Short mmCIF file of C-alpha atoms in Angstrom, two decimals:
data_model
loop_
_atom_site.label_atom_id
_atom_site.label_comp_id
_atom_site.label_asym_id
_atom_site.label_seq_id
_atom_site.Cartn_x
_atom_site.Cartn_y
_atom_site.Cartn_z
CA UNK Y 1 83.39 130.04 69.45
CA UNK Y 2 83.67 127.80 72.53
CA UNK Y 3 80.97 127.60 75.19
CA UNK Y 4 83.56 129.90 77.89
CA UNK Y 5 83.53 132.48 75.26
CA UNK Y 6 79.62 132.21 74.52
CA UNK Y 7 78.95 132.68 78.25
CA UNK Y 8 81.69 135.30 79.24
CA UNK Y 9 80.62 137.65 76.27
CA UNK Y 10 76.85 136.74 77.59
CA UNK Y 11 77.61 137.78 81.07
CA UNK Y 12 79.06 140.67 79.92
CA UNK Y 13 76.19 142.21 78.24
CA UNK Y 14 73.80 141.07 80.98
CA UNK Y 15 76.12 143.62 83.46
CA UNK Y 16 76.99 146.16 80.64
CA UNK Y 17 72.66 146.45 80.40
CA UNK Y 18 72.35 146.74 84.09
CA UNK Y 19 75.28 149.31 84.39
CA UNK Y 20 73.62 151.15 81.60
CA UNK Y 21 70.30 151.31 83.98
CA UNK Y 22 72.79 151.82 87.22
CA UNK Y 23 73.87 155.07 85.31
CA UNK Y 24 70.48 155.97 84.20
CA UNK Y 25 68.67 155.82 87.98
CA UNK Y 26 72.11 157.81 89.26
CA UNK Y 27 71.34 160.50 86.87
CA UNK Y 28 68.24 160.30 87.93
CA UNK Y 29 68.98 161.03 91.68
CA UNK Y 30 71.53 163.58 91.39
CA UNK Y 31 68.60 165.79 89.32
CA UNK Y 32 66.14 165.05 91.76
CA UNK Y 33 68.65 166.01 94.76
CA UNK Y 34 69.60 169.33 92.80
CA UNK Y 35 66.17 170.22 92.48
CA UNK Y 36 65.27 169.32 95.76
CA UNK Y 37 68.06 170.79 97.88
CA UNK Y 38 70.03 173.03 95.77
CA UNK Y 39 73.72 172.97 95.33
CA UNK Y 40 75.04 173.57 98.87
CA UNK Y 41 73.00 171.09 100.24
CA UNK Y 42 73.70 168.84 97.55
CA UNK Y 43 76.79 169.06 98.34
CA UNK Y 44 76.89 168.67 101.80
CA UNK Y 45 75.13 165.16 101.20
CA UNK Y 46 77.82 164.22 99.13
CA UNK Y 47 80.53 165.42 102.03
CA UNK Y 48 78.56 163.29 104.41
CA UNK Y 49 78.26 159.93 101.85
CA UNK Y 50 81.94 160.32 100.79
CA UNK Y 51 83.41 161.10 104.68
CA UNK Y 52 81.44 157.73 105.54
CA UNK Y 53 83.37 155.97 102.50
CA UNK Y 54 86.54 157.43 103.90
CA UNK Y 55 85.80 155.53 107.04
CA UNK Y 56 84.65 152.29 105.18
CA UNK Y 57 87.57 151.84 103.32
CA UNK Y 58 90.13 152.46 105.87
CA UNK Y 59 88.79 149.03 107.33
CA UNK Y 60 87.05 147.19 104.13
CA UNK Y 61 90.21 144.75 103.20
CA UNK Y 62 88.80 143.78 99.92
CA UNK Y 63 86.72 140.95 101.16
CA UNK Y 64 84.26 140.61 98.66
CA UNK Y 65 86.91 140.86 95.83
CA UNK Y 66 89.07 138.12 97.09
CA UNK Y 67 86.04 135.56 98.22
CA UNK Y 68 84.97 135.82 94.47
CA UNK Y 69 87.95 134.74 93.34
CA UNK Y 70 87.99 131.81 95.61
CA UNK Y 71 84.19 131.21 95.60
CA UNK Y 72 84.50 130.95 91.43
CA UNK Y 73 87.67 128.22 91.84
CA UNK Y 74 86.17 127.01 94.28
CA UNK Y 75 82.50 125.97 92.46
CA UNK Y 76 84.53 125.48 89.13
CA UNK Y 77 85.41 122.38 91.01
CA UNK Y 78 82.60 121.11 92.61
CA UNK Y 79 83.61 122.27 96.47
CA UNK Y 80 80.60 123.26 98.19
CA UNK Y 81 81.79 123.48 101.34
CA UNK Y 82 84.52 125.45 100.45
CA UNK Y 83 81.96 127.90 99.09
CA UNK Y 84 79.76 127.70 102.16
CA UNK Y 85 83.18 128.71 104.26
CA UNK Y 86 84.12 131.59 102.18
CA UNK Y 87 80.35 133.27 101.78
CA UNK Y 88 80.17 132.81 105.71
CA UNK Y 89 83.90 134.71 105.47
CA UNK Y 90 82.06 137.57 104.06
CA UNK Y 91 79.23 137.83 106.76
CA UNK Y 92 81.41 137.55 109.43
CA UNK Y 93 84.09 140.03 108.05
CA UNK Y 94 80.84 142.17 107.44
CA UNK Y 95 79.77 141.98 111.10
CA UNK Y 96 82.95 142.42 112.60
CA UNK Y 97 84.03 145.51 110.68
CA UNK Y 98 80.58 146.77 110.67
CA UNK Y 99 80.71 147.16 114.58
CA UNK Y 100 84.08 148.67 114.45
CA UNK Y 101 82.80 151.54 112.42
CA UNK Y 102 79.76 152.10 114.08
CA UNK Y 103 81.67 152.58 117.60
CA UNK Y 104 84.52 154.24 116.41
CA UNK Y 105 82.90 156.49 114.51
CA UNK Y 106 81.04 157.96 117.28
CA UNK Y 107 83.90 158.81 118.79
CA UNK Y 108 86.17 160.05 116.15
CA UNK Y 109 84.12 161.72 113.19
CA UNK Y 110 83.21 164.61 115.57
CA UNK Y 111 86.74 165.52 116.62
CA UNK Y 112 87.43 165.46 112.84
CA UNK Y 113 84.92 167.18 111.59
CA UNK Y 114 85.43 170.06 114.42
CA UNK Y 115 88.77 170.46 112.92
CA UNK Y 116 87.97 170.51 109.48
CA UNK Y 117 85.18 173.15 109.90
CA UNK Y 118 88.15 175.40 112.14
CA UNK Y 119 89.72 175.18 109.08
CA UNK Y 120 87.24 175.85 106.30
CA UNK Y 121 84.08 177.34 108.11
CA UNK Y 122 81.53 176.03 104.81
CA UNK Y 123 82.24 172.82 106.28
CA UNK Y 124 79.13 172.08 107.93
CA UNK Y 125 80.02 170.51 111.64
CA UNK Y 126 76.21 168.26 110.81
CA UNK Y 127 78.11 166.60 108.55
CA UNK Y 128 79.73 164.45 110.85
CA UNK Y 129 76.29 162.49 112.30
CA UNK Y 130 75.19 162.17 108.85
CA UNK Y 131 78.14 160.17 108.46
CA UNK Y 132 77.76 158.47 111.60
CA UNK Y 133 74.73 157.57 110.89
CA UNK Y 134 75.69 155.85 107.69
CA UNK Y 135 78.43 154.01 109.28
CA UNK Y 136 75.41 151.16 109.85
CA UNK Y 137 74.85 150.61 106.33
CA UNK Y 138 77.37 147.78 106.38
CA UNK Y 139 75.75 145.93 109.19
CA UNK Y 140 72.44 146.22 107.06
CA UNK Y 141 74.17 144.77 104.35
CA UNK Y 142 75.42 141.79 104.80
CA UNK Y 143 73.08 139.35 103.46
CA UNK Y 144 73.63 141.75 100.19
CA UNK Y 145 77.06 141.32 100.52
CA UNK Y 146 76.83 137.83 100.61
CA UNK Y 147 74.41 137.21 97.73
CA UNK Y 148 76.52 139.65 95.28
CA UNK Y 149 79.60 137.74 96.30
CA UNK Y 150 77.58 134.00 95.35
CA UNK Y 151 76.26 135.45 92.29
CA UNK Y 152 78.94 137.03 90.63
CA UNK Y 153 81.64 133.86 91.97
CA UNK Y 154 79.24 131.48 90.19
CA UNK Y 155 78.72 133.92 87.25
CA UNK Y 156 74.76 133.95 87.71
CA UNK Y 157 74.91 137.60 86.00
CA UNK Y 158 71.10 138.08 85.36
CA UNK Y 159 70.53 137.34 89.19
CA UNK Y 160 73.24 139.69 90.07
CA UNK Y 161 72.02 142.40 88.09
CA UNK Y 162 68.26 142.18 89.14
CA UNK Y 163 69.36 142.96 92.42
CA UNK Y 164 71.88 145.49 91.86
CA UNK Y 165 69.05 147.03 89.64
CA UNK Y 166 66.72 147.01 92.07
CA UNK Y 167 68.61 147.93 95.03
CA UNK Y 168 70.07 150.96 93.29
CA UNK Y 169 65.65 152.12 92.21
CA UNK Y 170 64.96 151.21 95.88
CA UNK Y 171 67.91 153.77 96.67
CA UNK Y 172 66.62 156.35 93.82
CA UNK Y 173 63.22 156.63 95.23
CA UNK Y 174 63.95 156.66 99.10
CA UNK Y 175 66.85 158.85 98.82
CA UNK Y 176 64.81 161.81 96.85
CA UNK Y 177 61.85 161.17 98.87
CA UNK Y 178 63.40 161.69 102.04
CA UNK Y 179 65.00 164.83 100.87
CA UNK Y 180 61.81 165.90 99.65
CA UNK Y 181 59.97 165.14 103.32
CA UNK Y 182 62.72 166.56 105.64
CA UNK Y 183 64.27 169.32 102.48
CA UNK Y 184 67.62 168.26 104.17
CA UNK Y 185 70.52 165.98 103.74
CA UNK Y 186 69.03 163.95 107.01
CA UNK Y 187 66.27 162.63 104.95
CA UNK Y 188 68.69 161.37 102.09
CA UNK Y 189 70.65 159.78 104.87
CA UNK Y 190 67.25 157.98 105.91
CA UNK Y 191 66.80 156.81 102.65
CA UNK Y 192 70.12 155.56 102.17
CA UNK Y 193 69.89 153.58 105.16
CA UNK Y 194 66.68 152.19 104.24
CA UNK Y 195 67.90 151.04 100.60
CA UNK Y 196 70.47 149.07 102.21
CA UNK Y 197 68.15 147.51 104.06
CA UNK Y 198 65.79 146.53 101.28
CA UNK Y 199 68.69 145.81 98.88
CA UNK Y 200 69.83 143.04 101.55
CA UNK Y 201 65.88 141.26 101.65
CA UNK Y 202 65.93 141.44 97.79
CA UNK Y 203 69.65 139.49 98.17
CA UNK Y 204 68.59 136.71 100.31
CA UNK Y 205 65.30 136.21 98.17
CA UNK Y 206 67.39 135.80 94.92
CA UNK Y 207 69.85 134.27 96.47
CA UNK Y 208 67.36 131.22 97.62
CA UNK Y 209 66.24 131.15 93.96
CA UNK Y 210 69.34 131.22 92.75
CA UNK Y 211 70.11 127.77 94.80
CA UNK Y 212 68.07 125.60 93.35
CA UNK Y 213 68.29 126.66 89.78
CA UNK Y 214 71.07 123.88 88.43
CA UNK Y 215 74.05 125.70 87.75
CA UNK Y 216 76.86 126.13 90.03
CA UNK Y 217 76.11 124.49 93.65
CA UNK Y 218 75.39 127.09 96.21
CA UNK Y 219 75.18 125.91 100.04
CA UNK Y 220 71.78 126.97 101.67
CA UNK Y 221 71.58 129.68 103.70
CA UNK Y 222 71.50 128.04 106.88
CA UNK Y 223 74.67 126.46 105.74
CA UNK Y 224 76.59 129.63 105.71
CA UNK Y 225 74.82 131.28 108.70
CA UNK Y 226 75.88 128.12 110.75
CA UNK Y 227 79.71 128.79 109.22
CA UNK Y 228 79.89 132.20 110.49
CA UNK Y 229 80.66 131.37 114.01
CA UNK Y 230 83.29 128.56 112.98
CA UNK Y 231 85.08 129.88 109.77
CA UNK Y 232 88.30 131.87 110.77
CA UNK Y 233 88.92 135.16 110.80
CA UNK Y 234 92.03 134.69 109.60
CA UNK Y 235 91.31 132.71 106.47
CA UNK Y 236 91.31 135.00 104.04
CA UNK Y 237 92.62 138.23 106.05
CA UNK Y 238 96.29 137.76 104.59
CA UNK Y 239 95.06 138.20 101.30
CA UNK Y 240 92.37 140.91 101.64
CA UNK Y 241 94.46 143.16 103.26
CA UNK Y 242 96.97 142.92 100.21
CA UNK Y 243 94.84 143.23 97.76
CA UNK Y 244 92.47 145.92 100.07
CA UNK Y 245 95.47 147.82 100.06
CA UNK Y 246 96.07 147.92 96.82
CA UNK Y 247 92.44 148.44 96.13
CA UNK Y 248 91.42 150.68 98.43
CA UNK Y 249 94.46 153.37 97.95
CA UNK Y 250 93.18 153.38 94.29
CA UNK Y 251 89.76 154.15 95.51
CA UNK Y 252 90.72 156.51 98.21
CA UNK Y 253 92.53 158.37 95.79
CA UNK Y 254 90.49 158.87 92.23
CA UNK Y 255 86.60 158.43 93.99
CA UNK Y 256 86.89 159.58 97.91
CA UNK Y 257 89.79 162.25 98.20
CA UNK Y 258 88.44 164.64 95.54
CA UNK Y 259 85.13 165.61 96.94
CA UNK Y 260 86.65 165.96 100.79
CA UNK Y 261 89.65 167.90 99.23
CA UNK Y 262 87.26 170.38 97.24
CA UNK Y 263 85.40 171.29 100.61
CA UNK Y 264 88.76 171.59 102.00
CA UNK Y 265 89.92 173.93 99.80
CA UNK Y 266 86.45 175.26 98.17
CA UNK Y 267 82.29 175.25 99.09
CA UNK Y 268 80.02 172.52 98.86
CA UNK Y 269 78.52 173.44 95.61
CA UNK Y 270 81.14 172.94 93.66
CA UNK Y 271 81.71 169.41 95.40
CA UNK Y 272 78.06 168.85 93.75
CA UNK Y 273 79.16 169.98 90.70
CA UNK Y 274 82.22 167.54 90.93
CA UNK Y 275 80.04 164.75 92.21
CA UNK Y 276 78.23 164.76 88.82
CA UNK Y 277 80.15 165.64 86.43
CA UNK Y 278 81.95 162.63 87.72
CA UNK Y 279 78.81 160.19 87.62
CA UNK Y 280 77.75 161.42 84.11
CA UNK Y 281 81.19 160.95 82.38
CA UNK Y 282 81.59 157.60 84.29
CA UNK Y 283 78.78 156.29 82.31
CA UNK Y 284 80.80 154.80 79.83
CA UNK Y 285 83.07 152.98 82.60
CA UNK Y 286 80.09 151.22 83.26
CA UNK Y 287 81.45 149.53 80.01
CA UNK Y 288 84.22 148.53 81.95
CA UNK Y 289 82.18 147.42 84.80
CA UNK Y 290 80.52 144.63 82.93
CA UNK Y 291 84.06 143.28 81.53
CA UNK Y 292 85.68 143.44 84.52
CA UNK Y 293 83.36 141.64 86.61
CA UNK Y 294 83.06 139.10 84.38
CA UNK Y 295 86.60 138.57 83.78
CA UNK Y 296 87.74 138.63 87.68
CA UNK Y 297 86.07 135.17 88.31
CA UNK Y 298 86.21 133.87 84.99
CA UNK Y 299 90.31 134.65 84.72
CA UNK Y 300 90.45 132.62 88.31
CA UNK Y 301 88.59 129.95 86.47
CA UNK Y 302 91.47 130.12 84.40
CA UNK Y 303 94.14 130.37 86.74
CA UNK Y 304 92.80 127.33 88.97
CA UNK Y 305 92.86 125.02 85.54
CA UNK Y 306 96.20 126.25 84.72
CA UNK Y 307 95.46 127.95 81.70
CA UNK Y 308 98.35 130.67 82.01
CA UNK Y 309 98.42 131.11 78.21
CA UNK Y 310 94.89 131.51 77.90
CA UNK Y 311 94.92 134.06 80.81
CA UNK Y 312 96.91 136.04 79.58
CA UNK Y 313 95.13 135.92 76.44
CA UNK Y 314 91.95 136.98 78.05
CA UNK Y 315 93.81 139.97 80.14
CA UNK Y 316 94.88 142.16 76.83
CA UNK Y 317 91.87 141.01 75.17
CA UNK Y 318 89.65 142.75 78.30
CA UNK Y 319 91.92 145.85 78.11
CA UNK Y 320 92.49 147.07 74.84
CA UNK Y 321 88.75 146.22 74.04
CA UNK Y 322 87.27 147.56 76.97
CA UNK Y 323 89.58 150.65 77.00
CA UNK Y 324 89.00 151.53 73.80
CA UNK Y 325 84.57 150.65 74.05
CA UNK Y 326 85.34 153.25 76.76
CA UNK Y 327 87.49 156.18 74.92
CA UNK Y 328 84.62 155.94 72.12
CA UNK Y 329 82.05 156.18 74.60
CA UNK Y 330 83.31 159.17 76.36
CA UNK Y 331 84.09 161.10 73.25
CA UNK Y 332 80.11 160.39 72.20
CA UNK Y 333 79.15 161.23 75.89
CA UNK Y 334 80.64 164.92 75.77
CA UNK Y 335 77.79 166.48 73.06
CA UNK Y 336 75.46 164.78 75.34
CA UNK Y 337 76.37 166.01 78.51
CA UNK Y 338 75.94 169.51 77.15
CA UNK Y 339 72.18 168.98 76.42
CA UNK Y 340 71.10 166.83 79.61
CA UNK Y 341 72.73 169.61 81.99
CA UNK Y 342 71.38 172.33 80.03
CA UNK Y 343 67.72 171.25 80.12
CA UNK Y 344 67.42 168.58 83.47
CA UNK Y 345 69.47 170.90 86.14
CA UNK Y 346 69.09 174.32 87.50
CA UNK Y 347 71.16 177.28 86.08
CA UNK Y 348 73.92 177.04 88.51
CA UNK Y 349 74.58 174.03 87.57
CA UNK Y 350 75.59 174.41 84.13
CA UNK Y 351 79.06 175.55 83.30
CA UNK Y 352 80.73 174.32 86.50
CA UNK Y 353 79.54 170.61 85.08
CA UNK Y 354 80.35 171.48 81.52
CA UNK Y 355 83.77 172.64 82.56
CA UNK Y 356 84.26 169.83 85.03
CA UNK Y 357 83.41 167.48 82.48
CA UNK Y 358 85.80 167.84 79.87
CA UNK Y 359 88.34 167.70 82.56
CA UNK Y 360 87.56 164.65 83.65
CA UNK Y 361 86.82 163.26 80.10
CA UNK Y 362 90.61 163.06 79.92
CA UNK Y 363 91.19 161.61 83.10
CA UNK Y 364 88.72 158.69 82.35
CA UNK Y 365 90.19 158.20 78.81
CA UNK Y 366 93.40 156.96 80.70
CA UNK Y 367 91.37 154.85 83.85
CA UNK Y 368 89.64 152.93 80.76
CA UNK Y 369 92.65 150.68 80.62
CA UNK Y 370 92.50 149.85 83.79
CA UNK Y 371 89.83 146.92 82.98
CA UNK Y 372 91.52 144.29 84.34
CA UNK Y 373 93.70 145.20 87.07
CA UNK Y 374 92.30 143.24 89.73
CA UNK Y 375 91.52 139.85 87.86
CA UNK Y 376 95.50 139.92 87.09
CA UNK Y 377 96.61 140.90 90.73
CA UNK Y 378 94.41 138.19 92.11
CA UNK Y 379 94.75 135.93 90.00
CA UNK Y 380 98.68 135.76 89.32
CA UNK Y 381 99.35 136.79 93.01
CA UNK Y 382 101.36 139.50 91.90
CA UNK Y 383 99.50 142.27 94.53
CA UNK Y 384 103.35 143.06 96.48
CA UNK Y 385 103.88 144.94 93.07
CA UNK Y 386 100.34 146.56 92.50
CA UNK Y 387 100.31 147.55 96.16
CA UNK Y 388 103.99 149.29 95.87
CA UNK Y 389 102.40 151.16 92.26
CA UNK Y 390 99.88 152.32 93.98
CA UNK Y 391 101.31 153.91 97.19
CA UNK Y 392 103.59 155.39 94.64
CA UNK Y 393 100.64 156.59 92.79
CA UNK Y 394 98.72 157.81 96.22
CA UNK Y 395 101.52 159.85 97.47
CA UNK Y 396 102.22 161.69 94.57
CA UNK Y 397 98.59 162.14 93.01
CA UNK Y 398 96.71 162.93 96.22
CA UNK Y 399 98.92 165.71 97.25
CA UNK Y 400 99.14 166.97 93.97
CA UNK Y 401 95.52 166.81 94.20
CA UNK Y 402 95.40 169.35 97.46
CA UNK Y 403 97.87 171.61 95.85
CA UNK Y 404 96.28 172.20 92.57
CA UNK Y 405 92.92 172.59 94.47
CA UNK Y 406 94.25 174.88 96.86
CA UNK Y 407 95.65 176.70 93.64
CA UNK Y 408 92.37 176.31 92.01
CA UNK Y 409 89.62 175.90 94.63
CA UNK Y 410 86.65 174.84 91.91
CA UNK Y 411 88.75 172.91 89.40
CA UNK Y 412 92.19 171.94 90.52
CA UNK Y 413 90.82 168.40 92.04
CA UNK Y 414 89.83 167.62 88.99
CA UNK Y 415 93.01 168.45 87.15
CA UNK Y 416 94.94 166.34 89.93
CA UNK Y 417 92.68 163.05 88.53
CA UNK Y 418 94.39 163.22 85.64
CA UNK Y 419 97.64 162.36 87.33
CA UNK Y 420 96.03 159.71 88.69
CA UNK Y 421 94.75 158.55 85.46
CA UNK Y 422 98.68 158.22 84.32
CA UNK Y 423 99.32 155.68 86.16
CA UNK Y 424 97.58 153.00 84.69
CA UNK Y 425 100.44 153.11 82.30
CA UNK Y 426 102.59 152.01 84.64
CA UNK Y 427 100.71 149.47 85.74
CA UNK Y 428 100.21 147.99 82.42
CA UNK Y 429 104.05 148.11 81.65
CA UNK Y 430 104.62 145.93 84.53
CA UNK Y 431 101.93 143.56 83.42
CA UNK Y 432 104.08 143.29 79.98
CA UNK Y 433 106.51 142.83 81.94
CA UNK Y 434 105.49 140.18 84.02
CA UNK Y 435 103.80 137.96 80.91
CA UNK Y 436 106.86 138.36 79.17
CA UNK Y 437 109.18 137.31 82.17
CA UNK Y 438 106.76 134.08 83.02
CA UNK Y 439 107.10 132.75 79.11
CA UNK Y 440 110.34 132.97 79.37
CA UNK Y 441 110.32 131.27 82.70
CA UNK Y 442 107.84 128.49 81.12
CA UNK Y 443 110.27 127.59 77.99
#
């Protein structure tokens, strides 16, 4: 087995372990927060967290994604400047989109909010300053941003995962306790906020460690800070905002749109039923996690040597392994379920996440082969065609989405993620498509 293959199968069980603990401390949290606040406030956390995403990802372009890519060709050969410009990309992009939220959030998320609860009067107008509030997470998180982006472009995995590990207990602890303190979603904002903040002092500490240890060259951190003022904007904006697009409409459509569209349609408990079911049958995707993070900068490895045949190689090899780790893992995951609910949550809880769970058990069966989407978008520069797929995929799924729930206020959303979970198919067939067309091209 050559030394690429050693380290990309070591990498990926260093992040398939730390998704595994990820999971675990998630888990964790959502019991605590049932326990704590009960369904309806539960829920309305979730509202909050999720109507801030909604915000976030209207503006987040993808930078992180596409400075990977270019910070793992990049130290693949040697540039260090060029990595010092494109980890000082991600601060500044960071900053600037940061502010943006924080000011126009103020002014918008109460008019929205105001209609939504006119609307649907469970929708709780507080709602919209939790949100508000959580609109400064990005600012606090920049120097995490940054050291994630370093760590996983340069394939230091066990760094990457001690502070993802970390950050997420920091998060499990200050999120229950301030619900515990204050007995309302306010206090889990507080903690949220406060996570961030740790999560980005643990990212600079490992980050300096990280610098020194031999492997890939990393730029010191006065390096990039001094870059900040002096990269451009506009360096890697073209590309973000394709590939954020493409990105973010998948997001938007199978993580942040079902949880709004249930309160639209239905009560905040049953978005906290949603919420969970989700994170305990996305346990095995953390699977996926671990493979796909290790194959987007190890496929633009491949891409910057010219390796096409080997890329492709590596691109079925990630999906039809991954996807089907996954499919076994959710089919063991379902006798499971049935036990943890019935003994960790309250009553209430029980058969809305039992029923929501084999729902989505199906959906996530199909998402499984979605492994390495953005490794092959990125790295073959083929994101006009993932970006027209998914708008496609976003019109048509996300209103179907709203109908069925409106149909079926407490599980309709989750029928509509199955249509979502269909088009991965299509993606795929264009992939085949495009290998096959490129040989072709090549002979």
């Amino acid at each position: 087995m050559s030394p690429f293959k050693n380290k990309f199968l070591r990498n990926v069980a260093t992040l398939q372990f730390g998704g595994a603990m990820s999971a675990g401390l998630a888990f964790v949290s959502s019991v605590g927060l049932a326990h704590v606040l009960g369904a309806r406030d539960q829920g309305l956390w979730v509202v909050s967290l999720q109507l801030y995403a909604f915000a976030f990802f209207l503006i987040n372009l993808g930078m992180v994604q596409v400075a990977i890519t270019q910070v793992a060709a990049a130290s693949a050969r040697g540039l260090k400047d060029k990595v010092a410009d494109w980890l000082a990309f991600v601060a500044k992009a960071y900053l600037l989109f940061g502010v943006f939220l924080v000011v126009s959030g103020w002014f918008v998320l109460p008019h929205v909010v105001d209609l939504w609860h006119a609307y649907n009067p469970t929708v709780d107008v507080r709602v919209a300053r939790w949100a508000w509030m959580l609109s400064f997470a990005p600012l606090l998180d920049v120097p995490r941003a940054v050291a994630v982006t370093a760590l996983q472009g340069t394939r230091r995995m066990v760094a990457l995962t001690q502070l993802e590990n970390a950050t997420e207990l920091t998060r499990t602890f200050l999120v229950i306790a301030g619900a515990v303190i204050t007995r309302s979603p306010f206090g889990a904002v507080l903690g949220q906020l406060m996570a961030t903040f740790v999560g980005s002092v643990l990212g600079v500490a490992l980050y300096r460690r990280s610098h020194g240890d031999g492997s890939y060259p990393l730029p010191g951190v006065r390096a990039i800070a001094h870059n900040v003022r002096h990269v451009p904007f506009r360096m890697g904006l073209r590309l973000a905002l394709r590939f954020g697009i493409m990105r973010q409409l998948d997001a938007l459509g199978s993580k942040i749109a079902p949880p709004l569209i249930i309160q639209t349609f239905g009560t905040p408990e049953w978005v906290a039923y949603f919420r969970i079911a989700q994170g305990i049958m996305n346990v095995p995707l953390m699977l996926m996690q671990g493979i796909s993070r290790t194959a987007l900068p190890a496929m633009a490895e491949l891409k910057g040597l010219k390796m096409d045949a080997r890329f492709e190689r590596v691109y079925w090899r990630a999906t039809l392994f991954g996807g089907g780790l996954i499919t076994a893992g959710l089919l063991l995951c379902l006798p499971v379920v049935r036990v943890l609910v019935w003994k960790m949550f309250p009553s209430d809880y029980h058969e809305p996440i039992w029923e929501l769970s084999l729902i989505l058990a199906l959906a996530l069966t199909l998402v499984a082969f979605s492994i390495a989407f953005d490794s092959f978008y990125l790295g073959t520069n083929a994101l006009r065609a993932g970006i027209a797929i998914n708008l496609l995929s976003f019109f048509v799924s996300v209103p179907l989405m709203a109908y069925l729930a409106h149909r079926i206020p407490t599980t309709g959303a989750a029928w509509g993620y199955v249509g979502i979970g269909c088009w991965m198919f299509v993606h795929n067939a264009y992939i085949l498509w495009h290998f096959r067309h490129a040989r072709r091209g090549a002979t």
